[in-house]
PDB file of C-alpha atoms in Angstrom:
ATOM      1  CA  UNK A   1      -8.930   1.286 -22.900  1.00  0.00           C
ATOM      2  CA  UNK A   2      -6.754  -1.200 -20.991  1.00  0.00           C
ATOM      3  CA  UNK A   3      -7.916  -3.920 -18.628  1.00  0.00           C
ATOM      4  CA  UNK A   4      -5.891  -4.897 -15.566  1.00  0.00           C
ATOM      5  CA  UNK A   5      -6.208  -7.664 -12.972  1.00  0.00           C
ATOM      6  CA  UNK A   6      -5.067  -6.856  -9.441  1.00  0.00           C
ATOM      7  CA  UNK A   7      -4.885  -9.875  -7.139  1.00  0.00           C
ATOM      8  CA  UNK A   8      -4.853  -9.318  -3.403  1.00  0.00           C
ATOM      9  CA  UNK A   9      -6.753  -6.096  -4.053  1.00  0.00           C
ATOM     10  CA  UNK A  10      -8.163  -6.022  -0.509  1.00  0.00           C
ATOM     11  CA  UNK A  11      -4.684  -6.133   0.987  1.00  0.00           C
ATOM     12  CA  UNK A  12      -2.449  -3.280   2.083  1.00  0.00           C
ATOM     13  CA  UNK A  13      -0.443  -2.975  -1.148  1.00  0.00           C
ATOM     14  CA  UNK A  14      -3.338  -4.081  -3.362  1.00  0.00           C
ATOM     15  CA  UNK A  15      -5.649  -1.359  -2.076  1.00  0.00           C
ATOM     16  CA  UNK A  16      -3.003   1.288  -2.794  1.00  0.00           C
ATOM     17  CA  UNK A  17      -2.508  -0.082  -6.325  1.00  0.00           C
ATOM     18  CA  UNK A  18      -6.268   0.025  -6.874  1.00  0.00           C
ATOM     19  CA  UNK A  19      -6.314   3.651  -5.729  1.00  0.00           C
ATOM     20  CA  UNK A  20      -3.393   4.493  -8.040  1.00  0.00           C
ATOM     21  CA  UNK A  21      -4.990   2.958 -11.143  1.00  0.00           C
ATOM     22  CA  UNK A  22      -8.325   4.628 -10.387  1.00  0.00           C
ATOM     23  CA  UNK A  23      -6.640   7.994 -10.012  1.00  0.00           C
ATOM     24  CA  UNK A  24      -4.022   7.840 -12.790  1.00  0.00           C
ATOM     25  CA  UNK A  25      -5.672   5.808 -15.583  1.00  0.00           C
ATOM     26  CA  UNK A  26      -8.987   5.277 -17.322  1.00  0.00           C
ATOM     27  CA  UNK A  27      -8.465   1.487 -17.261  1.00  0.00           C
ATOM     28  CA  UNK A  28     -10.994  -1.154 -16.268  1.00  0.00           C
ATOM     29  CA  UNK A  29      -9.871  -2.855 -13.055  1.00  0.00           C
ATOM     30  CA  UNK A  30     -10.627  -6.441 -12.112  1.00  0.00           C
ATOM     31  CA  UNK A  31      -9.846  -7.080  -8.452  1.00  0.00           C
ATOM     32  CA  UNK A  32      -9.546 -10.660  -7.214  1.00  0.00           C
ATOM     33  CA  UNK A  33      -9.137 -11.524  -3.536  1.00  0.00           C
ATOM     34  CA  UNK A  34      -9.996 -14.408  -1.221  1.00  0.00           C
ATOM     35  CA  UNK A  35     -10.341 -11.941   1.677  1.00  0.00           C
ATOM     36  CA  UNK A  36      -8.957 -14.829   3.746  1.00  0.00           C
ATOM     37  CA  UNK A  37      -5.677 -13.493   5.101  1.00  0.00           C
ATOM     38  CA  UNK A  38      -5.383  -9.759   5.693  1.00  0.00           C
ATOM     39  CA  UNK A  39      -7.391  -8.440   2.732  1.00  0.00           C
ATOM     40  CA  UNK A  40     -10.689  -6.893   3.748  1.00  0.00           C
ATOM     41  CA  UNK A  41     -13.702  -5.323   2.077  1.00  0.00           C
ATOM     42  CA  UNK A  42     -13.544  -2.521   4.653  1.00  0.00           C
ATOM     43  CA  UNK A  43     -10.049  -1.589   3.438  1.00  0.00           C
ATOM     44  CA  UNK A  44     -11.492  -1.177  -0.065  1.00  0.00           C
ATOM     45  CA  UNK A  45     -14.014   1.314   1.282  1.00  0.00           C
ATOM     46  CA  UNK A  46     -11.074   3.532   2.296  1.00  0.00           C
ATOM     47  CA  UNK A  47      -9.973   3.743  -1.359  1.00  0.00           C
ATOM     48  CA  UNK A  48     -11.036   7.008  -2.963  1.00  0.00           C
ATOM     49  CA  UNK A  49     -13.335   6.486  -5.982  1.00  0.00           C
ATOM     50  CA  UNK A  50     -13.774   2.806  -5.061  1.00  0.00           C
ATOM     51  CA  UNK A  51     -17.419   2.811  -6.164  1.00  0.00           C
ATOM     52  CA  UNK A  52     -16.269   3.670  -9.692  1.00  0.00           C
ATOM     53  CA  UNK A  53     -17.954   1.726 -12.532  1.00  0.00           C
ATOM     54  CA  UNK A  54     -14.523   0.733 -13.853  1.00  0.00           C
ATOM     55  CA  UNK A  55     -13.935  -1.555 -10.848  1.00  0.00           C
ATOM     56  CA  UNK A  56     -15.202  -5.125 -10.595  1.00  0.00           C
ATOM     57  CA  UNK A  57     -14.262  -7.084  -7.455  1.00  0.00           C
ATOM     58  CA  UNK A  58     -14.428 -10.888  -7.446  1.00  0.00           C
ATOM     59  CA  UNK A  59     -14.257 -12.986  -4.304  1.00  0.00           C
ATOM     60  CA  UNK A  60     -12.140 -15.995  -5.297  1.00  0.00           C
ATOM     61  CA  UNK A  61      -9.575 -18.086  -3.456  1.00  0.00           C
ATOM     62  CA  UNK A  62      -6.620 -18.086  -5.850  1.00  0.00           C
ATOM     63  CA  UNK A  63      -5.060 -21.097  -4.131  1.00  0.00           C
ATOM     64  CA  UNK A  64      -7.455 -22.995  -6.411  1.00  0.00           C
ATOM     65  CA  UNK A  65      -7.611 -22.503 -10.188  1.00  0.00           C
ATOM     66  CA  UNK A  66      -9.788 -19.772 -11.661  1.00  0.00           C
ATOM     67  CA  UNK A  67     -13.079 -21.444 -12.527  1.00  0.00           C
ATOM     68  CA  UNK A  68     -14.813 -21.204 -15.910  1.00  0.00           C
ATOM     69  CA  UNK A  69     -17.460 -18.805 -14.627  1.00  0.00           C
ATOM     70  CA  UNK A  70     -14.875 -16.264 -13.465  1.00  0.00           C
ATOM     71  CA  UNK A  71     -12.717 -16.859 -16.528  1.00  0.00           C
ATOM     72  CA  UNK A  72     -15.634 -15.889 -18.797  1.00  0.00           C
ATOM     73  CA  UNK A  73     -15.861 -12.546 -16.986  1.00  0.00           C
ATOM     74  CA  UNK A  74     -12.157 -11.953 -17.605  1.00  0.00           C
ATOM     75  CA  UNK A  75     -12.217 -11.700 -21.367  1.00  0.00           C
ATOM     76  CA  UNK A  76      -9.468  -9.352 -22.536  1.00  0.00           C
ATOM     77  CA  UNK A  77      -6.734  -8.527 -20.051  1.00  0.00           C
ATOM     78  CA  UNK A  78      -3.679  -6.422 -20.832  1.00  0.00           C
ATOM     79  CA  UNK A  79      -1.926  -6.523 -17.444  1.00  0.00           C
ATOM     80  CA  UNK A  80      -1.848  -8.717 -14.355  1.00  0.00           C
ATOM     81  CA  UNK A  81      -0.327  -7.559 -11.080  1.00  0.00           C
ATOM     82  CA  UNK A  82      -0.158 -10.579  -8.803  1.00  0.00           C
ATOM     83  CA  UNK A  83       0.119  -9.274  -5.229  1.00  0.00           C
ATOM     84  CA  UNK A  84      -1.882 -11.954  -3.434  1.00  0.00           C
ATOM     85  CA  UNK A  85       0.030 -13.921  -0.797  1.00  0.00           C
ATOM     86  CA  UNK A  86       0.142 -14.781   2.856  1.00  0.00           C
ATOM     87  CA  UNK A  87       2.958 -12.451   3.911  1.00  0.00           C
ATOM     88  CA  UNK A  88       3.096 -13.106   7.665  1.00  0.00           C
ATOM     89  CA  UNK A  89       6.552 -14.457   8.491  1.00  0.00           C
ATOM     90  CA  UNK A  90       5.451 -15.511  11.996  1.00  0.00           C
ATOM     91  CA  UNK A  91       2.522 -17.487  10.595  1.00  0.00           C
ATOM     92  CA  UNK A  92       4.833 -19.096   8.028  1.00  0.00           C
ATOM     93  CA  UNK A  93       7.034 -20.444  10.832  1.00  0.00           C
ATOM     94  CA  UNK A  94       4.090 -21.816  12.828  1.00  0.00           C
ATOM     95  CA  UNK A  95       2.415 -23.365   9.740  1.00  0.00           C
ATOM     96  CA  UNK A  96       5.070 -23.598   6.994  1.00  0.00           C
ATOM     97  CA  UNK A  97       3.270 -26.104   4.768  1.00  0.00           C
ATOM     98  CA  UNK A  98       0.152 -23.934   4.489  1.00  0.00           C
ATOM     99  CA  UNK A  99       2.236 -20.865   3.612  1.00  0.00           C
ATOM    100  CA  UNK A 100       4.370 -22.698   1.025  1.00  0.00           C
ATOM    101  CA  UNK A 101       1.366 -24.293  -0.665  1.00  0.00           C
ATOM    102  CA  UNK A 102      -0.777 -21.164  -0.570  1.00  0.00           C
ATOM    103  CA  UNK A 103       1.789 -18.777  -2.038  1.00  0.00           C
ATOM    104  CA  UNK A 104       3.072 -21.131  -4.737  1.00  0.00           C
ATOM    105  CA  UNK A 105      -0.480 -22.160  -5.713  1.00  0.00           C
ATOM    106  CA  UNK A 106      -1.472 -18.483  -6.023  1.00  0.00           C
ATOM    107  CA  UNK A 107       1.364 -17.910  -8.489  1.00  0.00           C
ATOM    108  CA  UNK A 108       0.685 -21.099 -10.454  1.00  0.00           C
ATOM    109  CA  UNK A 109      -3.032 -20.415 -10.813  1.00  0.00           C
ATOM    110  CA  UNK A 110      -2.492 -16.848 -12.014  1.00  0.00           C
ATOM    111  CA  UNK A 111       0.188 -18.013 -14.449  1.00  0.00           C
ATOM    112  CA  UNK A 112      -2.210 -20.625 -15.791  1.00  0.00           C
ATOM    113  CA  UNK A 113      -4.800 -17.902 -16.305  1.00  0.00           C
ATOM    114  CA  UNK A 114      -2.146 -15.727 -17.988  1.00  0.00           C
ATOM    115  CA  UNK A 115      -1.310 -18.536 -20.433  1.00  0.00           C
ATOM    116  CA  UNK A 116      -4.896 -18.407 -21.740  1.00  0.00           C
ATOM    117  CA  UNK A 117      -4.902 -14.643 -22.334  1.00  0.00           C
ATOM    118  CA  UNK A 118      -4.092 -13.672 -25.914  1.00  0.00           C
ATOM    119  CA  UNK A 119      -3.346  -9.984 -25.402  1.00  0.00           C
ATOM    120  CA  UNK A 120      -1.365  -9.997 -22.152  1.00  0.00           C
ATOM    121  CA  UNK A 121       1.302  -7.271 -22.251  1.00  0.00           C
ATOM    122  CA  UNK A 122       2.800  -7.763 -18.777  1.00  0.00           C
ATOM    123  CA  UNK A 123       2.584 -10.111 -15.787  1.00  0.00           C
ATOM    124  CA  UNK A 124       4.014  -8.417 -12.685  1.00  0.00           C
ATOM    125  CA  UNK A 125       4.812 -10.791  -9.843  1.00  0.00           C
ATOM    126  CA  UNK A 126       5.091  -8.975  -6.531  1.00  0.00           C
ATOM    127  CA  UNK A 127       7.806 -10.660  -4.480  1.00  0.00           C
ATOM    128  CA  UNK A 128      10.104  -9.664  -1.628  1.00  0.00           C
ATOM    129  CA  UNK A 129      13.750  -8.780  -1.095  1.00  0.00           C
ATOM    130  CA  UNK A 130      13.766 -11.526   1.540  1.00  0.00           C
ATOM    131  CA  UNK A 131      14.332 -14.134  -1.193  1.00  0.00           C
ATOM    132  CA  UNK A 132      18.010 -13.068  -1.184  1.00  0.00           C
ATOM    133  CA  UNK A 133      18.530 -13.475   2.550  1.00  0.00           C
ATOM    134  CA  UNK A 134      20.295 -11.025   4.859  1.00  0.00           C
ATOM    135  CA  UNK A 135      22.078  -8.060   3.260  1.00  0.00           C
ATOM    136  CA  UNK A 136      25.070  -8.059   5.595  1.00  0.00           C
ATOM    137  CA  UNK A 137      27.883  -5.482   5.519  1.00  0.00           C
ATOM    138  CA  UNK A 138      26.058  -3.180   3.108  1.00  0.00           C
ATOM    139  CA  UNK A 139      25.512  -5.914   0.503  1.00  0.00           C
ATOM    140  CA  UNK A 140      23.471  -4.689  -2.472  1.00  0.00           C
ATOM    141  CA  UNK A 141      21.782  -7.590  -4.240  1.00  0.00           C
ATOM    142  CA  UNK A 142      21.384  -7.781  -8.001  1.00  0.00           C
ATOM    143  CA  UNK A 143      18.328  -9.354  -9.593  1.00  0.00           C
ATOM    144  CA  UNK A 144      20.319 -12.365 -10.760  1.00  0.00           C
ATOM    145  CA  UNK A 145      21.930 -13.090  -7.366  1.00  0.00           C
ATOM    146  CA  UNK A 146      21.378 -16.494  -5.821  1.00  0.00           C
ATOM    147  CA  UNK A 147      18.336 -16.825  -3.550  1.00  0.00           C
ATOM    148  CA  UNK A 148      18.943 -17.667   0.110  1.00  0.00           C
ATOM    149  CA  UNK A 149      15.530 -17.558   1.862  1.00  0.00           C
ATOM    150  CA  UNK A 150      15.678 -17.650   5.660  1.00  0.00           C
ATOM    151  CA  UNK A 151      12.082 -18.603   6.525  1.00  0.00           C
ATOM    152  CA  UNK A 152       9.148 -20.422   4.907  1.00  0.00           C
ATOM    153  CA  UNK A 153       7.544 -17.154   3.720  1.00  0.00           C
ATOM    154  CA  UNK A 154      10.661 -16.046   1.819  1.00  0.00           C
ATOM    155  CA  UNK A 155      11.088 -19.616   0.526  1.00  0.00           C
ATOM    156  CA  UNK A 156       7.513 -19.551  -0.797  1.00  0.00           C
ATOM    157  CA  UNK A 157       8.233 -16.310  -2.651  1.00  0.00           C
ATOM    158  CA  UNK A 158      11.534 -17.642  -3.994  1.00  0.00           C
ATOM    159  CA  UNK A 159       9.839 -20.807  -5.252  1.00  0.00           C
ATOM    160  CA  UNK A 160       7.066 -18.729  -6.816  1.00  0.00           C
ATOM    161  CA  UNK A 161       9.608 -16.507  -8.568  1.00  0.00           C
ATOM    162  CA  UNK A 162      11.252 -19.579 -10.074  1.00  0.00           C
ATOM    163  CA  UNK A 163       7.874 -20.903 -11.194  1.00  0.00           C
ATOM    164  CA  UNK A 164       7.202 -17.516 -12.819  1.00  0.00           C
ATOM    165  CA  UNK A 165      10.585 -17.657 -14.581  1.00  0.00           C
ATOM    166  CA  UNK A 166       9.790 -21.138 -15.891  1.00  0.00           C
ATOM    167  CA  UNK A 167       6.517 -19.849 -17.385  1.00  0.00           C
ATOM    168  CA  UNK A 168       8.363 -16.898 -18.877  1.00  0.00           C
ATOM    169  CA  UNK A 169      10.891 -19.226 -20.513  1.00  0.00           C
ATOM    170  CA  UNK A 170       8.474 -21.982 -21.548  1.00  0.00           C
ATOM    171  CA  UNK A 171       5.256 -20.127 -22.373  1.00  0.00           C
ATOM    172  CA  UNK A 172       6.631 -16.626 -23.080  1.00  0.00           C
ATOM    173  CA  UNK A 173       4.681 -14.991 -20.252  1.00  0.00           C
ATOM    174  CA  UNK A 174       5.805 -11.317 -20.329  1.00  0.00           C
ATOM    175  CA  UNK A 175       7.131 -11.391 -16.777  1.00  0.00           C
ATOM    176  CA  UNK A 176       8.385  -8.646 -14.501  1.00  0.00           C
ATOM    177  CA  UNK A 177       9.326  -9.392 -10.872  1.00  0.00           C
ATOM    178  CA  UNK A 178       9.270  -6.748  -8.150  1.00  0.00           C
ATOM    179  CA  UNK A 179      11.374  -7.509  -5.059  1.00  0.00           C
ATOM    180  CA  UNK A 180       9.863  -4.966  -2.678  1.00  0.00           C
ATOM    181  CA  UNK A 181      11.570  -4.135   0.606  1.00  0.00           C
ATOM    182  CA  UNK A 182      10.067  -2.842   3.867  1.00  0.00           C
ATOM    183  CA  UNK A 183       6.870  -1.504   2.362  1.00  0.00           C
ATOM    184  CA  UNK A 184       4.838   0.504   4.878  1.00  0.00           C
ATOM    185  CA  UNK A 185       2.065   3.081   4.975  1.00  0.00           C
ATOM    186  CA  UNK A 186      -1.615   3.746   5.554  1.00  0.00           C
ATOM    187  CA  UNK A 187      -3.931   0.748   5.766  1.00  0.00           C
ATOM    188  CA  UNK A 188      -1.119  -1.650   6.755  1.00  0.00           C
ATOM    189  CA  UNK A 189      -2.158  -4.420   9.140  1.00  0.00           C
ATOM    190  CA  UNK A 190      -1.053  -3.878  12.726  1.00  0.00           C
ATOM    191  CA  UNK A 191       0.785  -7.236  12.819  1.00  0.00           C
ATOM    192  CA  UNK A 192       3.597  -5.584  10.822  1.00  0.00           C
ATOM    193  CA  UNK A 193       6.561  -3.943  12.566  1.00  0.00           C
ATOM    194  CA  UNK A 194       5.979  -0.227  11.895  1.00  0.00           C
ATOM    195  CA  UNK A 195       2.230  -0.204  12.754  1.00  0.00           C
ATOM    196  CA  UNK A 196       3.089  -2.212  15.882  1.00  0.00           C
ATOM    197  CA  UNK A 197       5.507   0.508  16.968  1.00  0.00           C
TER     198      UNK A 197
END
């Protein structure tokens, strides 16, 4: 049986990933969330089968390193999906330093945890298409295209991607980056464009 860590599990995307892994696998799921930004315990209660014995939720602020006590509970991990971040563009423009530090620290601390795991098969870093900047005139970006972030949020994700790449190259972290675009659906916070409409 596999073991997976989902960070930001109380968030919009994290709660859907939790639901997916509960429904489609028999894996043990370790959810980590600070529940500080938009992640909530109440959102987890909307996840079908949430009370399943395979799920362990840990309240931890990933902008600080994973402490020894939590690390002991995370013994063998096969996969990490790092979705935790402060994704509010408006907040990133009103408080850019907090956004930049928070999102890069989240990536660094999970990568540091990943370095200590002997059996890690994949580290998925959940990023954004915004790292590439505007897609004008039907531009279709390739993964290797130059980053051109247009706000502190997208800059924080771009910086975090580069940090992830450095860990992949230096420490052989089995990295995969997802540059998601315009994700929307049930349980999304009403500060986002589609729920606002």
